[in-house]
Coordinates of C-alpha atoms in Angstrom, one line a residue:
Chain A
M226 CA -35.2 64.3 39.0
V227 CA -31.6 64.5 38.2
E228 CA -32.4 67.4 36.0
G229 CA -29.9 70.3 37.2
Y230 CA -27.4 67.8 38.4
D231 CA -24.0 67.0 37.3
E232 CA -24.4 63.7 36.2
T233 CA -20.7 62.9 36.0
L234 CA -20.6 63.9 39.8
L235 CA -23.5 61.7 40.3
L236 CA -22.2 58.7 38.3
G237 CA -18.8 59.3 40.4
Y238 CA -20.7 59.1 43.2
V239 CA -22.5 55.9 42.3
E240 CA -19.3 54.2 41.3
G241 CA -17.6 55.1 44.2
E242 CA -14.9 57.2 42.7
L243 CA -15.0 60.5 44.0
N244 CA -12.3 61.8 45.9
D245 CA -13.3 63.7 49.3
A246 CA -14.4 67.1 47.9
E247 CA -16.6 65.7 45.0
R248 CA -18.1 63.2 47.5
Q249 CA -19.2 66.2 50.4
Y250 CA -20.4 68.2 47.1
V251 CA -22.7 65.3 46.0
Q252 CA -23.6 65.2 49.9
R253 CA -25.1 68.7 50.0
W254 CA -27.1 67.6 47.0
L255 CA -28.5 64.9 49.0
N256 CA -29.1 66.1 51.8
K257 CA -31.0 68.6 50.3
D258 CA -32.8 66.4 47.7
P259 CA -33.9 63.2 49.9
Q260 CA -35.3 61.8 46.1
L261 CA -32.3 61.9 44.5
A262 CA -30.4 60.3 47.4
E263 CA -32.7 57.1 47.5
L264 CA -32.4 57.0 43.9
L265 CA -28.5 57.0 44.1
Q266 CA -28.7 54.6 46.7
Q267 CA -30.8 52.7 44.6
M268 CA -28.4 52.6 42.1
V269 CA -25.8 51.3 43.8
D270 CA -28.0 48.5 44.8
D271 CA -28.6 47.8 41.4
R272 CA -25.4 47.7 40.4
N273 CA -24.4 45.2 43.7
G274 CA -27.0 43.0 42.2
V275 CA -25.7 42.6 38.9
R276 CA -22.9 42.1 40.3
V277 CA -23.7 38.9 42.1
L278 CA -26.5 37.8 39.7
P279 CA -25.6 34.2 39.2
V280 CA -23.3 32.6 37.0
P281 CA -24.7 30.1 34.6
A282 CA -23.0 26.5 33.7
M283 CA -22.3 26.4 30.1
P284 CA -23.2 24.0 28.0
Q285 CA -20.8 21.0 27.5
R286 CA -21.5 21.2 23.6
V287 CA -19.8 24.7 23.3
V288 CA -17.2 23.1 25.0
D289 CA -16.6 20.6 23.1
E290 CA -16.8 21.9 20.1
V291 CA -14.3 24.4 20.9
D292 CA -12.1 21.9 21.8
R293 CA -12.6 20.1 18.2
E294 CA -12.0 23.2 16.9
L295 CA -9.0 23.9 18.7
N296 CA -7.7 20.3 17.3
R297 CA -8.8 21.0 13.5
V298 CA -6.6 24.2 13.7
A299 CA -3.7 22.4 15.4
A300 CA -3.7 19.4 12.9
M301 CA -4.1 21.6 10.1
E302 CA -1.3 23.8 11.2
A303 CA 0.8 20.4 11.9
M304 CA 0.1 19.4 8.1
A305 CA 0.8 23.0 6.9
S306 CA 4.5 22.9 8.7
A307 CA 5.2 19.6 7.9
A308 CA 4.6 20.4 4.0
S309 CA 6.8 23.5 4.6
G310 CA 9.4 21.4 6.2
G311 CA 9.4 19.3 3.4
A312 CA 10.0 21.9 0.7
A313 CA 13.0 23.3 3.5
S314 CA 14.4 20.3 2.9
D315 CA 15.3 20.7 -0.9
T316 CA 16.3 23.8 -0.2
P317 CA 20.1 23.3 0.4
G318 CA 20.1 21.8 -3.2
E319 CA 18.6 24.4 -4.7
S320 CA 20.8 27.1 -3.2
A321 CA 24.0 25.2 -4.2
A322 CA 22.7 25.5 -7.5
E323 CA 21.8 29.1 -7.5
L324 CA 25.3 29.9 -6.8
D325 CA 26.2 28.9 -10.4
G326 CA 23.3 30.9 -11.8
E327 CA 21.5 28.2 -13.0
P328 CA 18.4 26.8 -11.3
V329 CA 20.0 22.9 -11.5
Y330 CA 18.4 20.5 -8.8
V331 CA 21.1 18.8 -6.9
M332 CA 20.9 15.4 -5.6
P333 CA 21.2 15.4 -1.7
G334 CA 23.8 12.9 -0.8
W335 CA 21.4 10.4 1.0
M336 CA 19.4 10.2 -2.0
G337 CA 22.7 8.7 -3.8
G338 CA 23.2 6.2 -1.0
L339 CA 19.6 4.9 -1.2
A340 CA 20.0 4.5 -5.2
V341 CA 23.0 2.4 -4.2
A342 CA 21.2 0.4 -1.7
A343 CA 18.3 -0.2 -3.6
S344 CA 20.7 -1.0 -7.0
I345 CA 22.4 -3.9 -4.8
V346 CA 19.4 -5.0 -3.6
I347 CA 17.7 -5.6 -7.1
L348 CA 20.5 -7.3 -8.2
L349 CA 20.4 -9.9 -5.0
T350 CA 16.7 -10.5 -5.6
L351 CA 17.6 -11.3 -9.1
F352 CA 20.5 -13.5 -8.6
L353 CA 18.3 -15.6 -6.3
I354 CA 15.4 -15.9 -8.7
S355 CA 17.6 -17.3 -11.1
M356 CA 19.1 -20.2 -8.9
P357 CA 17.1 -23.4 -9.4
N358 CA 14.6 -24.6 -7.0
P359 CA 15.1 -28.2 -6.3
N360 CA 11.5 -28.8 -5.3
K361 CA 10.7 -27.8 -8.9
A362 CA 12.3 -31.2 -10.4
K363 CA 11.3 -33.5 -7.6
P364 CA 8.1 -35.8 -8.7
G365 CA 5.2 -35.6 -6.2
S366 CA 6.9 -32.1 -4.7
R367 CA 5.0 -28.7 -5.3
D368 CA 6.7 -25.8 -6.7
V369 CA 7.6 -23.3 -4.1
A370 CA 5.6 -20.5 -6.7
D371 CA 2.8 -22.5 -6.5
N372 CA 1.3 -20.7 -3.5
T373 CA -2.1 -22.1 -3.3
L374 CA -2.9 -24.8 -0.7
V375 CA -5.2 -27.4 -1.2
T376 CA -8.3 -27.2 0.6
D377 CA -10.5 -28.3 -1.9
P378 CA -11.6 -31.6 -0.9
G379 CA -11.7 -33.1 -4.2
A380 CA -8.1 -32.4 -4.7
L381 CA -7.2 -33.7 -1.2
G382 CA -8.6 -36.9 -1.9
G383 CA -7.4 -37.1 -5.5
G384 CA -3.6 -37.0 -5.0
A385 CA -1.6 -34.8 -2.9
G386 CA 1.4 -33.5 -3.6
G387 CA 0.9 -33.3 -7.7
Q388 CA 0.6 -36.9 -8.0
P389 CA -2.7 -38.3 -8.9
A390 CA -4.6 -40.3 -6.8
T391 CA -4.2 -44.2 -6.6
S392 CA -7.6 -44.7 -5.5
G393 CA -10.5 -42.6 -5.8
G394 CA -13.6 -42.7 -3.9
P395 CA -14.4 -42.4 -0.7
D396 CA -12.2 -45.1 0.8
S397 CA -9.5 -43.3 -0.4
A398 CA -10.2 -39.8 1.3
V399 CA -8.3 -38.3 3.2
A400 CA -7.4 -39.4 6.7
Q401 CA -10.8 -38.8 8.3
R402 CA -12.5 -36.5 5.5
N403 CA -15.9 -38.1 4.7
P404 CA -16.4 -39.1 0.9
D405 CA -17.4 -35.0 0.5
G406 CA -14.1 -33.9 1.6
T407 CA -15.1 -32.5 4.9
L408 CA -13.6 -33.7 8.2
P409 CA -16.5 -35.1 10.8
Y410 CA -16.0 -32.9 13.6
A411 CA -18.0 -30.0 12.5
D412 CA -21.2 -28.6 13.9
D413 CA -24.5 -30.4 13.1
N414 CA -26.6 -28.2 12.8
S415 CA -25.7 -26.9 9.4
R416 CA -26.0 -30.8 8.0
D417 CA -28.2 -29.6 5.4
Q418 CA -26.5 -26.5 3.9
R419 CA -24.4 -26.9 0.7
V420 CA -20.8 -28.1 0.3
T421 CA -19.2 -25.4 -1.5
T422 CA -15.5 -25.8 -2.6
P423 CA -13.3 -23.4 -1.8
P424 CA -10.8 -21.9 -4.6
A425 CA -7.3 -22.2 -4.6
I426 CA -5.9 -19.6 -2.3
A427 CA -3.0 -17.5 -3.0
E428 CA -0.4 -15.9 -1.0
T429 CA -2.1 -12.6 -1.2
T430 CA -5.3 -14.4 0.1
P431 CA -6.0 -12.3 3.1
S432 CA -6.8 -15.7 5.2
V433 CA -7.5 -19.3 4.6
T434 CA -9.8 -19.4 7.2
D435 CA -11.7 -16.2 6.7
P436 CA -14.7 -17.0 4.6
A437 CA -15.5 -13.6 3.7
N438 CA -11.9 -13.8 2.3
T439 CA -12.0 -16.7 0.4
G440 CA -15.6 -16.9 -0.6
V441 CA -15.7 -20.5 1.0
D442 CA -18.1 -21.4 4.2
S443 CA -15.4 -23.7 5.6
K444 CA -17.9 -24.4 8.5
Q445 CA -21.0 -25.4 6.3
T446 CA -18.5 -27.7 4.3
L447 CA -17.2 -29.2 8.0
A448 CA -20.5 -29.4 9.0
D449 CA -21.8 -31.5 6.0
A450 CA -18.7 -33.2 6.1
A451 CA -19.5 -34.3 9.5
D452 CA -22.5 -35.6 8.8
A453 CA -21.6 -37.5 5.7
A454 CA -18.7 -38.8 8.1
R455 CA -21.2 -40.5 10.5
R456 CA -23.1 -42.0 7.8
N457 CA -20.6 -43.3 6.0
P458 CA -17.1 -44.0 8.2
P459 CA -14.0 -44.5 6.4
K460 CA -13.4 -47.8 5.7
P461 CA -9.5 -49.4 5.8
D462 CA -8.0 -49.5 1.7
T463 CA -7.1 -53.3 1.5
A464 CA -6.9 -53.0 -2.0
N465 CA -4.0 -51.0 -1.8
T466 CA -2.1 -51.4 1.4
P467 CA 1.3 -50.6 0.5
V468 CA 4.4 -52.2 2.3
K469 CA 5.8 -50.8 5.8
P470 CA 9.0 -48.9 5.1
A471 CA 12.0 -49.5 7.3
T472 CA 11.3 -46.3 8.6
T473 CA 9.4 -43.1 8.1
T474 CA 11.9 -40.9 10.7
V475 CA 13.3 -37.9 9.0
Y476 CA 15.8 -36.1 10.3
A477 CA 16.8 -33.0 9.3
A478 CA 20.8 -32.4 8.7
D479 CA 20.6 -29.2 7.3
A480 CA 20.4 -25.9 9.5
P481 CA 17.3 -24.4 10.1
S482 CA 15.5 -22.7 7.0
A483 CA 16.1 -19.1 6.9
E484 CA 12.4 -18.9 5.3
L485 CA 11.2 -21.0 8.0
K486 CA 12.7 -19.1 10.6
R487 CA 11.5 -16.0 8.9
L488 CA 8.1 -17.2 8.8
L489 CA 8.1 -17.9 12.2
E490 CA 9.9 -14.5 13.7
Q491 CA 7.2 -12.6 12.1
G492 CA 5.4 -11.2 14.7
G493 CA 1.8 -13.2 14.8
T494 CA 2.0 -16.4 13.7
K495 CA -0.7 -16.8 16.2
L496 CA -4.1 -17.9 14.5
T497 CA -6.0 -15.8 16.6
K498 CA -9.6 -17.4 16.9
P499 CA -12.0 -15.3 15.4
A500 CA -14.2 -12.5 17.3
A501 CA -17.7 -13.5 18.4
G502 CA -18.8 -13.3 14.7
D503 CA -21.4 -16.0 14.0
N504 CA -19.6 -16.7 10.3
G505 CA -16.2 -17.1 12.5
A506 CA -14.2 -14.9 10.6
P507 CA -11.3 -12.7 11.5
T508 CA -12.7 -9.2 11.6
T509 CA -9.6 -7.3 12.2
P510 CA -6.5 -6.6 9.4
D511 CA -4.1 -8.0 12.1
E512 CA -6.1 -11.2 12.9
R513 CA -6.3 -11.6 9.2
R514 CA -2.5 -11.1 8.6
T515 CA -1.8 -13.6 11.5
V516 CA -4.0 -16.0 9.5
Q517 CA -2.1 -15.5 6.6
D518 CA 1.0 -16.5 8.3
I519 CA -0.1 -19.6 9.4
A520 CA -0.8 -20.3 6.0
A521 CA 2.3 -19.3 4.7
I522 CA 4.0 -22.0 7.2
V523 CA 1.6 -24.7 6.4
K524 CA 2.3 -23.8 2.9
F525 CA 6.0 -24.2 3.6
L526 CA 5.7 -27.3 5.5
R527 CA 3.7 -28.9 2.4
D528 CA 6.8 -27.8 0.3
N529 CA 9.2 -28.6 2.5
P530 CA 8.3 -31.6 4.3
G531 CA 11.3 -32.6 5.7
R532 CA 11.3 -29.4 7.7
S533 CA 8.3 -29.9 9.8
G534 CA 10.4 -31.2 12.7
E535 CA 11.7 -27.4 12.9
V536 CA 8.3 -26.3 14.7
E537 CA 5.8 -27.2 16.5
L538 CA 2.2 -26.7 16.3
H539 CA 0.6 -25.6 19.8
I540 CA -3.5 -25.5 20.1
A541 CA -4.3 -23.6 23.0
S542 CA -8.3 -25.2 23.0
R543 CA -10.7 -24.9 26.0
D544 CA -12.0 -28.2 25.1
T545 CA -8.6 -29.9 25.3
K546 CA -10.3 -33.3 25.8
R547 CA -12.0 -33.0 22.3
T548 CA -9.0 -31.8 20.7
L549 CA -7.0 -34.5 21.6
R550 CA -9.8 -37.2 20.5
M551 CA -9.9 -34.8 17.2
L552 CA -5.9 -34.8 16.7
K553 CA -6.0 -38.5 17.7
D554 CA -8.2 -39.6 14.8
L555 CA -6.4 -37.4 12.5
S556 CA -3.2 -39.2 13.2
A557 CA -1.5 -41.0 10.5
G558 CA 0.5 -43.5 12.5
D559 CA 1.2 -42.4 16.2
Q560 CA 0.1 -43.6 19.2
P561 CA -2.8 -43.0 20.9
V562 CA -2.8 -40.1 22.9
D563 CA -4.1 -40.2 26.3
E564 CA -7.7 -37.8 26.1
T565 CA -7.5 -37.4 29.8
A566 CA -4.5 -36.6 30.3
K567 CA -4.1 -32.7 31.7
P568 CA -2.9 -30.2 29.6
P569 CA -0.3 -29.3 28.5
V570 CA 0.0 -32.4 26.2
T571 CA 2.8 -32.6 24.2
Y572 CA 3.2 -35.7 21.6
P573 CA 4.7 -36.4 17.9
M574 CA 1.9 -36.8 15.5
M575 CA 2.0 -37.5 11.8
L576 CA -0.2 -36.7 9.5
G577 CA -0.7 -36.2 5.8
V578 CA 0.8 -32.9 4.7
E579 CA -2.0 -32.0 2.7
Q580 CA -4.2 -32.0 6.1
L581 CA -2.6 -30.1 7.8
D582 CA -4.4 -26.9 6.8
A583 CA -7.7 -28.5 7.1
A584 CA -6.7 -29.5 10.4
I585 CA -5.9 -26.2 11.5
N586 CA -8.6 -24.8 9.9
T587 CA -11.0 -27.1 11.5
I588 CA -9.1 -26.7 15.2
A589 CA -8.9 -23.0 15.0
T590 CA -12.0 -21.8 13.7
D591 CA -14.7 -24.4 12.8
V592 CA -15.0 -26.5 15.8
F593 CA -13.1 -25.5 18.7
H594 CA -12.1 -21.8 18.1
A595 CA -9.3 -22.5 19.3
D596 CA -5.8 -20.5 19.4
V597 CA -3.1 -22.2 17.0
Y598 CA 0.4 -21.3 16.0
F599 CA 3.7 -22.5 15.3
K600 CA 6.8 -22.0 17.3
A601 CA 10.6 -23.1 16.5
R602 CA 11.2 -26.0 17.5
P603 CA 14.1 -26.1 20.0
T604 CA 15.9 -29.1 18.9
L605 CA 17.8 -30.5 15.8
A606 CA 16.0 -33.5 15.6
A607 CA 13.0 -33.7 13.1
G608 CA 10.1 -35.8 12.6
S609 CA 9.5 -38.4 14.9
V610 CA 10.3 -41.9 15.7
P611 CA 8.0 -44.9 15.1
R612 CA 6.2 -46.5 18.1
D613 CA 8.4 -49.6 18.4
A614 CA 11.5 -47.8 17.8
S615 CA 14.3 -48.3 20.5
K616 CA 15.5 -44.7 20.2
P617 CA 13.9 -42.6 22.8
R618 CA 11.2 -40.1 20.7
D619 CA 11.9 -36.7 20.5
T620 CA 15.4 -36.0 21.9
G621 CA 18.1 -33.4 20.9
Y622 CA 20.5 -35.9 19.4
A623 CA 22.8 -35.1 16.7
P624 CA 21.3 -35.3 13.2
W625 CA 21.1 -38.3 11.4
P626 CA 24.4 -38.3 9.4
S627 CA 22.8 -38.0 6.2
L628 CA 19.5 -37.9 4.3
A629 CA 18.6 -40.2 2.2
P630 CA 19.0 -39.0 -1.4
D631 CA 15.6 -40.2 -2.1
Y632 CA 14.1 -38.9 1.2
Q633 CA 11.2 -37.0 -0.7
A634 CA 10.2 -40.8 -2.2
I635 CA 10.5 -41.7 1.0
L636 CA 8.3 -39.4 2.5
Q637 CA 5.7 -40.5 0.0
Q638 CA 5.9 -44.4 1.2
Q639 CA 2.7 -45.4 2.3
I640 CA 1.9 -46.3 5.6
P641 CA -0.1 -49.1 6.5
S642 CA -3.7 -47.5 5.7
R643 CA -5.3 -48.9 8.6
D644 CA -3.6 -46.5 10.6
N645 CA -3.3 -44.2 8.2
P646 CA -5.6 -44.3 5.0
L647 CA -4.3 -41.4 3.5
S648 CA -0.9 -41.7 3.3
N649 CA -1.1 -43.6 0.4
T650 CA -1.8 -40.3 -1.8
Q651 CA 0.4 -37.7 0.0
P652 CA 3.4 -37.4 1.8
V653 CA 3.5 -37.7 5.6
I654 CA 4.9 -35.3 7.9
S655 CA 5.4 -35.6 11.8
I656 CA 5.7 -32.8 13.7
S657 CA 5.4 -32.1 17.2
V658 CA 2.1 -31.2 18.7
T659 CA 1.0 -29.2 22.0
V660 CA -2.4 -29.0 23.5
E661 CA -2.5 -26.5 26.0
A662 CA -5.0 -24.6 28.1
P663 CA -6.0 -20.9 26.8
Chain B
M44 CA -11.4 44.0 35.3
K45 CA -13.3 40.9 37.3
S46 CA -10.7 38.6 38.2
D47 CA -11.9 34.6 36.5
D48 CA -12.1 31.3 38.3
T49 CA -8.9 30.2 37.2
N50 CA -6.7 33.7 38.5
L51 CA -5.6 34.7 35.1
T52 CA -3.2 38.0 35.9
P53 CA -2.7 40.2 33.1
E54 CA 1.2 38.9 33.2
R55 CA -0.2 35.6 32.9
E56 CA -2.6 36.7 30.0
T57 CA 0.2 38.2 28.1
E58 CA 2.3 35.1 28.3
L59 CA -0.7 33.0 27.0
V60 CA -1.3 35.3 24.2
E61 CA 2.1 35.2 22.9
A62 CA 2.6 31.9 23.0
A63 CA -0.6 31.2 21.7
L64 CA 0.4 34.1 18.8
A65 CA 3.5 31.7 18.5
G66 CA 1.4 28.8 17.4
D67 CA 0.7 27.3 21.0
R68 CA -2.5 25.6 20.7
N69 CA -2.3 24.7 24.3
A70 CA -2.1 28.6 25.4
L71 CA -5.2 29.3 23.5
G72 CA -7.0 26.7 24.9
T73 CA -6.2 27.8 28.5
L74 CA -6.7 31.3 27.3
L75 CA -10.4 30.4 26.4
T76 CA -10.7 27.8 28.9
C77 CA -10.4 31.0 31.5
Y78 CA -13.0 32.9 29.6
Q79 CA -15.6 31.0 27.8
K80 CA -17.7 31.0 31.4
R81 CA -17.3 34.6 31.5
V82 CA -18.4 34.9 27.6
Y83 CA -21.5 32.8 28.2
H84 CA -22.7 34.6 31.1
L85 CA -22.3 38.1 29.2
C86 CA -23.7 36.4 26.1
L87 CA -26.5 35.3 28.4
R88 CA -27.5 38.4 30.2
M89 CA -27.2 40.4 26.6
V90 CA -30.1 37.8 24.9
S91 CA -31.6 36.1 27.6
N92 CA -31.9 32.5 26.2
P93 CA -29.8 29.9 27.2
D94 CA -29.8 28.1 23.6
D95 CA -29.0 31.4 21.8
A96 CA -26.4 32.7 24.3
A97 CA -24.5 29.1 23.8
D98 CA -24.3 29.3 20.5
I99 CA -23.1 32.8 20.4
T100 CA -20.6 31.8 22.6
Q101 CA -19.6 28.9 20.6
D102 CA -19.3 31.5 17.6
V103 CA -17.0 33.7 19.5
L104 CA -15.0 31.2 20.9
V105 CA -14.3 29.7 17.3
R106 CA -14.1 33.0 15.6
A107 CA -11.4 33.6 18.2
I108 CA -9.5 30.7 17.1
Q109 CA -9.4 31.4 13.4
H110 CA -8.8 34.9 13.9
L111 CA -6.0 35.0 16.6
G112 CA -3.2 36.4 13.9
G113 CA -5.9 39.5 13.7
F114 CA -5.1 40.1 17.4
R115 CA -2.8 43.0 18.3
Q116 CA -0.9 42.9 21.3
G117 CA -1.4 46.1 22.5
S118 CA -4.6 45.2 23.8
R119 CA -6.0 42.7 26.3
F120 CA -6.7 39.9 25.0
S121 CA -10.0 39.7 27.1
T122 CA -11.4 43.3 25.5
W123 CA -11.1 41.8 22.2
L124 CA -12.7 38.5 22.9
F125 CA -15.4 40.6 24.7
R126 CA -15.5 43.0 22.1
I127 CA -16.1 39.8 19.8
A128 CA -18.5 38.3 22.0
M129 CA -20.4 41.9 22.2
N130 CA -20.7 42.2 18.5
A131 CA -22.2 38.8 18.1
A132 CA -24.6 39.3 20.7
I133 CA -25.9 43.3 19.4
S134 CA -25.8 41.5 16.0
H135 CA -28.2 38.7 17.3
L136 CA -30.6 40.7 19.0
R137 CA -30.8 43.4 15.9
R138 CA -31.8 40.0 14.0
S139 CA -34.0 39.2 16.4
R140 CA -35.8 42.4 16.9
V141 CA -36.6 42.0 13.3
R142 CA -37.9 38.8 12.9
S143 CA -40.0 39.7 16.3
A144 CA -41.1 43.1 14.8
L145 CA -42.5 41.3 11.8
S146 CA -44.2 38.7 14.1
L147 CA -45.5 41.6 16.7
E148 CA -46.6 43.9 13.8
S149 CA -49.9 42.1 12.8
T150 CA -50.7 41.3 16.5
Y151 CA -50.2 44.7 18.1
G152 CA -49.6 47.0 15.4
G153 CA -45.6 47.2 15.0
D154 CA -44.2 48.2 18.5
D155 CA -40.6 48.0 18.9
T156 CA -39.3 45.5 21.4
A157 CA -37.5 48.1 23.2
T158 CA -40.8 49.8 23.8
P159 CA -42.9 49.5 26.8
L160 CA -44.5 46.7 24.8
K161 CA -41.3 44.5 24.9
A162 CA -41.0 45.6 29.0
K163 CA -44.6 44.6 29.3
M164 CA -43.9 41.0 28.0
V165 CA -40.3 40.9 29.9
S166 CA -42.4 41.5 33.2
E167 CA -45.4 39.1 32.7
R168 CA -43.1 36.3 31.4
E169 CA -43.0 33.2 33.3
P170 CA -39.5 32.6 34.6
G171 CA -37.4 30.2 32.5
P172 CA -36.4 26.6 33.7
A173 CA -33.0 28.5 34.5
E174 CA -34.1 31.1 36.2
S175 CA -36.7 28.6 38.8
V176 CA -33.4 27.8 40.5
E177 CA -32.8 31.5 41.3
Q178 CA -35.1 31.9 44.1
D179 CA -34.5 35.4 45.2
E180 CA -37.0 37.5 43.9
Q181 CA -35.1 40.7 43.8
V182 CA -32.2 39.0 41.5
Q183 CA -35.0 38.1 39.1
Q184 CA -36.9 41.5 39.1
L185 CA -33.5 42.8 38.3
M186 CA -33.0 40.4 35.3
R187 CA -36.4 40.9 33.8
A188 CA -35.3 44.8 34.4
L189 CA -32.1 44.0 32.7
D190 CA -34.0 42.2 29.9
A191 CA -35.9 45.2 29.3
L192 CA -33.3 47.6 28.7
D193 CA -32.3 49.2 25.6
T194 CA -29.3 47.0 24.1
Q195 CA -27.0 49.8 24.1
L196 CA -27.7 50.6 28.0
R197 CA -27.5 47.0 29.0
S198 CA -24.6 46.2 27.0
V199 CA -22.5 49.0 29.5
I200 CA -24.3 48.1 32.4
L201 CA -23.3 44.4 32.3
L202 CA -19.3 45.1 31.1
R203 CA -19.4 47.6 33.9
D204 CA -21.0 45.2 36.5
L205 CA -20.9 42.1 35.3
E206 CA -17.3 42.2 33.7
E207 CA -16.1 44.9 36.2
M208 CA -14.4 46.9 33.6
D209 CA -13.2 50.2 33.7
Y210 CA -14.4 53.1 31.2
Q211 CA -11.6 52.7 28.8
Q212 CA -12.2 49.0 28.3
I213 CA -15.7 49.5 28.0
A214 CA -15.0 52.0 25.4
D215 CA -12.5 49.7 23.7
V216 CA -15.1 47.1 23.5
L217 CA -17.9 49.0 22.5
N218 CA -15.8 50.9 20.3
V219 CA -17.3 54.3 21.5
P220 CA -16.0 57.6 22.9
L221 CA -14.8 57.4 26.6
G222 CA -17.3 60.3 27.5
T223 CA -19.8 58.2 25.9
V224 CA -19.3 55.7 28.0
K225 CA -19.9 57.5 31.0
S226 CA -23.0 59.2 29.9
R227 CA -24.4 56.2 28.8
L228 CA -23.6 54.4 31.9
F229 CA -25.5 56.8 33.7
R230 CA -28.8 57.0 31.5
A231 CA -28.2 53.3 31.9
R232 CA -28.7 53.4 35.8
L233 CA -31.3 55.5 35.6
A234 CA -33.1 53.5 33.6
L235 CA -32.9 50.4 34.8
R236 CA -33.9 52.2 38.2
Q237 CA -37.0 53.2 36.3
I238 CA -37.9 49.9 34.9
M239 CA -37.7 48.8 38.4
E240 CA -39.7 50.9 39.7
G241 CA -42.5 50.3 36.7
R242 CA -41.6 53.1 34.7
M243 CA -40.5 52.4 30.9
V244 CA -37.9 53.8 29.2
L245 CA -38.0 54.9 25.9
K246 CA -35.9 54.4 23.2
S247 CA -35.7 58.2 22.6
E248 CA -34.0 58.9 25.9
V249 CA -31.1 56.4 25.3
S250 CA -30.5 57.6 21.6
D251 CA -26.8 59.2 22.1
G252 CA -23.4 58.9 20.0

């Protein structure tokens, strides 16, 4: 059909690229050959048809894969750039050495400054370490370096603060702890589960309330304790009733402890309630860290009971009534708190120093799943005033002129066991507690 | 060349290419975004299979990312990209042809897919899911005819009509002389017309430079 015709002119006609003379020339062919004219017109139609073929949608997976490849290449280039940048930073030193003709490494100036600063820090640290620790010499006080918290029920009942227990057995158990050393506020569901003995918790342990970290199933322990408490309620220790001291109030004459301040200011002193896990264990590193911060503060208070007035314990509980009731039971000599009061409720609470961390664990994770955190107390007053004291409680008046030289011994004096059956075996601290809604 | 959805002018394309060559991955991403749909369309019309076209498109774009340093700024980025795409599609078709020939040999005595057998199969096959939405019978017939066309002829028609490239760009993409492009294009149009009218194009008719 197209034989004998110039294909270039025919193509040009279809493509619309001929000039007038060429078009007229082709037009004469078409006039003579209708089949050729029809063929070329159909070619034009085909061309127009291909141009308007429907454009398909591209699969999303292709777009995603291309994006990933772009990101991957960008990341690799960034890494390569960073690596080359680090090498370039050393260039000045090397080039300076090259001026002498020998490849001698020249330390940059900032490294010299860094070395001096590091030396100062090391010397300062060595000096602080070499200073004597007054707590070490005190009977009944814990070594600051002893970074363990007593969570073992047996240890609590067997004499806190490094002292031997004056009386063993259930009757001398800590506060409302049961003979097996657990607290009577745990869930009943696990009463038949075994009692586990928590190990001593080191400073580096991620969490004192994280069973996954400590290997302690505190919930089980507390559940068993609750069961045991119902069966064997604590009885007053009449055989070992001490003489009530003239006062149990302690005022901090010193400036707020720098270490406590640091602990409080470390972001995240809030004991975050655990995620909705069944085991009640915090799941994220941040949560573990905050739990550890709480443990550090508790340890500090255990080692420095006289500092308890510098902090406030805040409990954000959804069940404030139950929380208040528990605190009331835990309290070692303070006035009862109105359980029906609307939160926030603030009152001073006295409790055995070794009991603090168990109480926090119970409140925070095992029973109420409340948020527990410490705050710096805005007054200089430390401790609380006894119920029958004439002075107003918790005021910001000036600190007591002087602490008794044997205040540690005063702290360890025993309060009548009817009110505080535990305090005869361990120091008692007074701390401001605020129960609030979450 | 056919304008794209994002109105990427040659000047803008040049800017983006320069930025991409300087390490700006956002510029490269913009470039690929502008062309990825057209690459996929070209690949789909070349291989006539959406899944295969998607795989080829992905391969082409990833290769473009990885080998951008090999792009010479004297040419158009789109030309470079479509050349990669066309080579990938033709390679895919060659591999498919080998597989198809091996499978058809036992049944039909070893016909090539570019022979009337393939054309017969293409003309008789049912429209796929993607094609079912294309109601126009004439478009369907045109697409089937394109499928039946020899790879070399199909590629030149698609670059000319689908991508609206000029002869030189087609020559650059296909890496053939300009005269071959013109000759192949006319033969392609003629072959397409013959397929549309039910007459087949033999491979021997289109074998040229």
